[in-house]
mmCIF file of C-alpha atoms in Angstrom:
data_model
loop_
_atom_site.group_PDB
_atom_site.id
_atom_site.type_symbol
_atom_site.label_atom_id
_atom_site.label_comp_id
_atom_site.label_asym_id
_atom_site.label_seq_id
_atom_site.Cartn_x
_atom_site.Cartn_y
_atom_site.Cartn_z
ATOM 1 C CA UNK A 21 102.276 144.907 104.907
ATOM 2 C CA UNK A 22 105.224 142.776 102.988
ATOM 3 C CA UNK A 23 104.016 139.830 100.874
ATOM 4 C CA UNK A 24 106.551 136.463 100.115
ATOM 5 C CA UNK A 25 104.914 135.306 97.128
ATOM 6 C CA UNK A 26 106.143 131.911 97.621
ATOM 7 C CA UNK A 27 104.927 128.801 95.215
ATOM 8 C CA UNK A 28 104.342 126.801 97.984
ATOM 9 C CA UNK A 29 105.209 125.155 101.802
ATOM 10 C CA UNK A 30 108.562 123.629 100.427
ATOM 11 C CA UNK A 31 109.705 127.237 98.974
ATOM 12 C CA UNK A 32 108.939 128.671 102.197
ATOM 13 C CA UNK A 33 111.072 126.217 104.072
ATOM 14 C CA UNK A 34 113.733 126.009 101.450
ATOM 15 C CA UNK A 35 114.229 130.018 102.017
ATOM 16 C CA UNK A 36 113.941 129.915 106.171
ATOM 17 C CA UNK A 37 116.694 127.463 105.903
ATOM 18 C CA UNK A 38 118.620 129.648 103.745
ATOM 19 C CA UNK A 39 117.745 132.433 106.243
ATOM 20 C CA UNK A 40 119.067 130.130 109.281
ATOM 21 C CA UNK A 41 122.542 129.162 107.231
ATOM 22 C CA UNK A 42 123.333 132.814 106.672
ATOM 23 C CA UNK A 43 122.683 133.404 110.495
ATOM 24 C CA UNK A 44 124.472 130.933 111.855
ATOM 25 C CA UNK A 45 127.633 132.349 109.873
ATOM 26 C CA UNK A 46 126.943 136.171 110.967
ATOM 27 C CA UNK A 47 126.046 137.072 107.294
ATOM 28 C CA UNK A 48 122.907 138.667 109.045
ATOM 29 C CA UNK A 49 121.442 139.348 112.766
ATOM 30 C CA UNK A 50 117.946 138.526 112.497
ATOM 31 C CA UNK A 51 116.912 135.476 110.104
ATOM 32 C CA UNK A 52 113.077 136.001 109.977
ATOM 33 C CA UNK A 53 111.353 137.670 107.120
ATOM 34 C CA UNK A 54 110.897 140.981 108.730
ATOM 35 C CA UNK A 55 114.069 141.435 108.880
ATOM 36 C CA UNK A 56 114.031 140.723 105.249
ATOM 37 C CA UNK A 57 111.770 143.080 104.549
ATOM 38 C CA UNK A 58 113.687 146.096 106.495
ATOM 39 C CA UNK A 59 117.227 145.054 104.701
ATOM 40 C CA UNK A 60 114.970 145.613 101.363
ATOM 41 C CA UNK A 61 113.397 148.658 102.153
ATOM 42 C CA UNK A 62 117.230 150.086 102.886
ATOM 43 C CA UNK A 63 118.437 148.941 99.789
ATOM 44 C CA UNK A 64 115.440 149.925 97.873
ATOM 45 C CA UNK A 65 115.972 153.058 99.467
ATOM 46 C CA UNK A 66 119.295 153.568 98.734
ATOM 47 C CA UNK A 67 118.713 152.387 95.076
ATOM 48 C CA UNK A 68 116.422 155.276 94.957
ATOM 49 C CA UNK A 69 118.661 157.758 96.568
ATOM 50 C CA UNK A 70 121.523 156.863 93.764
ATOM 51 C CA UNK A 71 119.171 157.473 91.147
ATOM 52 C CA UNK A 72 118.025 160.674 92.397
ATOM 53 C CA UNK A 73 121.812 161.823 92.634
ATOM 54 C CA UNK A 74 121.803 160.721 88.728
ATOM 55 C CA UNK A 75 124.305 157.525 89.617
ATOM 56 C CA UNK A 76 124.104 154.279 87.691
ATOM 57 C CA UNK A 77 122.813 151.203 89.755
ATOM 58 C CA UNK A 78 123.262 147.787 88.665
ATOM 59 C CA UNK A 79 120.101 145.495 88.789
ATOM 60 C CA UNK A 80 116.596 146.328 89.238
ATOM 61 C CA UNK A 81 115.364 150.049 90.640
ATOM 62 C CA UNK A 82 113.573 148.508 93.377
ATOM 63 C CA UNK A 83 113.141 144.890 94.532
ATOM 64 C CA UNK A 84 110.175 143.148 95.406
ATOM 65 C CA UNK A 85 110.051 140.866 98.838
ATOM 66 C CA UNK A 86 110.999 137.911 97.104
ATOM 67 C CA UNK A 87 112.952 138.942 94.141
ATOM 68 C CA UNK A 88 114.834 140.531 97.336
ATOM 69 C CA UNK A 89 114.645 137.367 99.418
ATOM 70 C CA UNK A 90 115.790 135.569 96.199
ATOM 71 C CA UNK A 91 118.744 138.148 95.736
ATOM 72 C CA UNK A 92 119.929 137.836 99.492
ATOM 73 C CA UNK A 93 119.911 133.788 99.264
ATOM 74 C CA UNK A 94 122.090 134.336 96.175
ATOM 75 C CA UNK A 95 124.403 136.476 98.122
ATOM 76 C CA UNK A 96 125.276 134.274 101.181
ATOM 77 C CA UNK A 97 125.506 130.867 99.116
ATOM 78 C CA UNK A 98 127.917 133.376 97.485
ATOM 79 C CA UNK A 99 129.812 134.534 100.521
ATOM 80 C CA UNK A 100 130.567 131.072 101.461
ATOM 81 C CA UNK A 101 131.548 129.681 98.502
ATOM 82 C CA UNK A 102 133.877 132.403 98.266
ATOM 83 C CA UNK A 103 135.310 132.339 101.964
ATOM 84 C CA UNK A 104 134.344 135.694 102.696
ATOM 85 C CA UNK A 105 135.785 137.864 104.879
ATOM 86 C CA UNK A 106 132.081 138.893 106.282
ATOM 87 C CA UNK A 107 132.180 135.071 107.949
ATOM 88 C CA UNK A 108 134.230 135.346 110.955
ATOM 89 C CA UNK A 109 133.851 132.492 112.332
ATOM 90 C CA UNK A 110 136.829 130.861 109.513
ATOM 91 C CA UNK A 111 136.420 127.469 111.380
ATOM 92 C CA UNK A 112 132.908 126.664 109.504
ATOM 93 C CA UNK A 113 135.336 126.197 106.120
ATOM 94 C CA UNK A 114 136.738 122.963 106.519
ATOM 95 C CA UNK A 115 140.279 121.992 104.277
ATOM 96 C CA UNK A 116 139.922 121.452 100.764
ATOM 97 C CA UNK A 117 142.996 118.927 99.676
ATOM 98 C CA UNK A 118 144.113 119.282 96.172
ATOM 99 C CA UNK A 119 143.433 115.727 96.175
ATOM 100 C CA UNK A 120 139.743 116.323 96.369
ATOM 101 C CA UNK A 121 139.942 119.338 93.959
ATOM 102 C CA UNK A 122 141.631 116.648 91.684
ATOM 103 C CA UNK A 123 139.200 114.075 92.529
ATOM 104 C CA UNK A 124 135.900 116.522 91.796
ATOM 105 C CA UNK A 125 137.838 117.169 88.183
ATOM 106 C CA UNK A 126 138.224 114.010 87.025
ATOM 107 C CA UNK A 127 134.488 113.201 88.026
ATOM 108 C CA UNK A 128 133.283 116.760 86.812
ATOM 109 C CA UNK A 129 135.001 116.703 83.854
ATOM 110 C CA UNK A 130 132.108 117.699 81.769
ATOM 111 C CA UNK A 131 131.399 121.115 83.924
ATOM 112 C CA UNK A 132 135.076 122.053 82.352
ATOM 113 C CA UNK A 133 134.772 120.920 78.649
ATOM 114 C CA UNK A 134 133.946 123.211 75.777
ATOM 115 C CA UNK A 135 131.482 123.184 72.874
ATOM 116 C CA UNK A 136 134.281 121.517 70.587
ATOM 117 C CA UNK A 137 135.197 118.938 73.352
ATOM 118 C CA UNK A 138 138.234 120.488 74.341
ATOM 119 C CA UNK A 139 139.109 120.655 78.069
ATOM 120 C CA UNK A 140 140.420 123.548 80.157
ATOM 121 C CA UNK A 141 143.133 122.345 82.515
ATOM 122 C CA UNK A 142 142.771 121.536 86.211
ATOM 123 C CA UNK A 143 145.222 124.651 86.894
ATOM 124 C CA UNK A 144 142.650 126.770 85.081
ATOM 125 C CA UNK A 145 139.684 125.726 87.115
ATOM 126 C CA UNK A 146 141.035 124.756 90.643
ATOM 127 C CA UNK A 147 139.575 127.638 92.357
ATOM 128 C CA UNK A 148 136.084 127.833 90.504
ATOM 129 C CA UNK A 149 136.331 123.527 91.822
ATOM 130 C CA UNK A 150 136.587 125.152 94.935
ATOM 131 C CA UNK A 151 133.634 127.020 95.143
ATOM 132 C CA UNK A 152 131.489 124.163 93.950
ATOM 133 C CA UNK A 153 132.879 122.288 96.978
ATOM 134 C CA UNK A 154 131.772 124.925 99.249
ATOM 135 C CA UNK A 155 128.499 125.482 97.298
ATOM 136 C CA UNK A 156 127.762 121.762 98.267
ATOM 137 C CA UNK A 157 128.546 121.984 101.612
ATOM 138 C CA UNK A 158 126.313 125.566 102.220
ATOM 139 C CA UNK A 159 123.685 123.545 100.484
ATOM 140 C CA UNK A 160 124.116 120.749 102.548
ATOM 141 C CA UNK A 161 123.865 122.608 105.458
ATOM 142 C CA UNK A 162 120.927 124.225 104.653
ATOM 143 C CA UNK A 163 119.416 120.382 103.815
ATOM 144 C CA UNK A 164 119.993 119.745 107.313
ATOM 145 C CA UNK A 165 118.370 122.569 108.511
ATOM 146 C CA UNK A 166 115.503 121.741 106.945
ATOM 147 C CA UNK A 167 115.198 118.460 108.691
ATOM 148 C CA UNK A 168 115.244 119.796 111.732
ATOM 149 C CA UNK A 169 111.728 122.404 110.603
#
């Protein structure tokens, strides 16, 4: 029997959102925890298999339910924010003006400075200003999926 060790009602939702999101981009086929827990018993699986063969894995040997839950979430906040190929549907990614990027910059500024004050240049940090743009909108997505719970 798999056990989601989560803190409380708002975690739950918070992760069945997440769950939703990555299913309504085809990062997955079946959003409910089940099928979380069958994804993590193939990967904890295969982690096991690699070690056996005397291969390096990266991470932990085996995942829990949530640290797995916790690991997947990770992953498709990452796969949008990234564009990546695995979403086919390319229509969910909306244009991204280099005005905006500009705009997020000059607002942001902080997010680029360093420990002596010094700035790295726009050029340097377009596309990471990118990916915060999509990691807003996947998170805003997922806000308004949890309205609708």
């Amino acid at each position: 029997m798999m056990t989601f060790d989560f803190l409380d009602k708002k975690e739950r939702d918070y992760s069945m959102a997440s769950l939703m999101q990555a299913y309504r981009l085809g990062l997955i086929e079946n959003p409910r925890l089940a099928a979380v827990e069958q994804r993590r018993q193939v990967e904890n699986r295969r982690r096991r298999e690699t070690l056996e063969k005397g291969e390096t894995i990266y991470g932990p040997e085996q995942y829990s339910p949530i640290a797995y839950l916790y690991h997947e979430l990770t992953e498709f906040k990452l796969a949008y924010a990234s564009e990546s190929a695995a979403i086919d549907n390319r229509e969910v990614f909306r244009p991204i003006s280099r005005e905006e990027t500009r705009r997020f910059y000059e607002i942001h500024k902080d997010l680029f400075t360093r420990y002596q004050g010094d700035a790295f240049s726009y050029e340097d940090v377009e596309l990471i200003i990118r990916k915060k743009i999509r990691e807003k909108e996947y998170e805003d997505a997922v806000q308004n999926i949890l309205c609708q719970l």
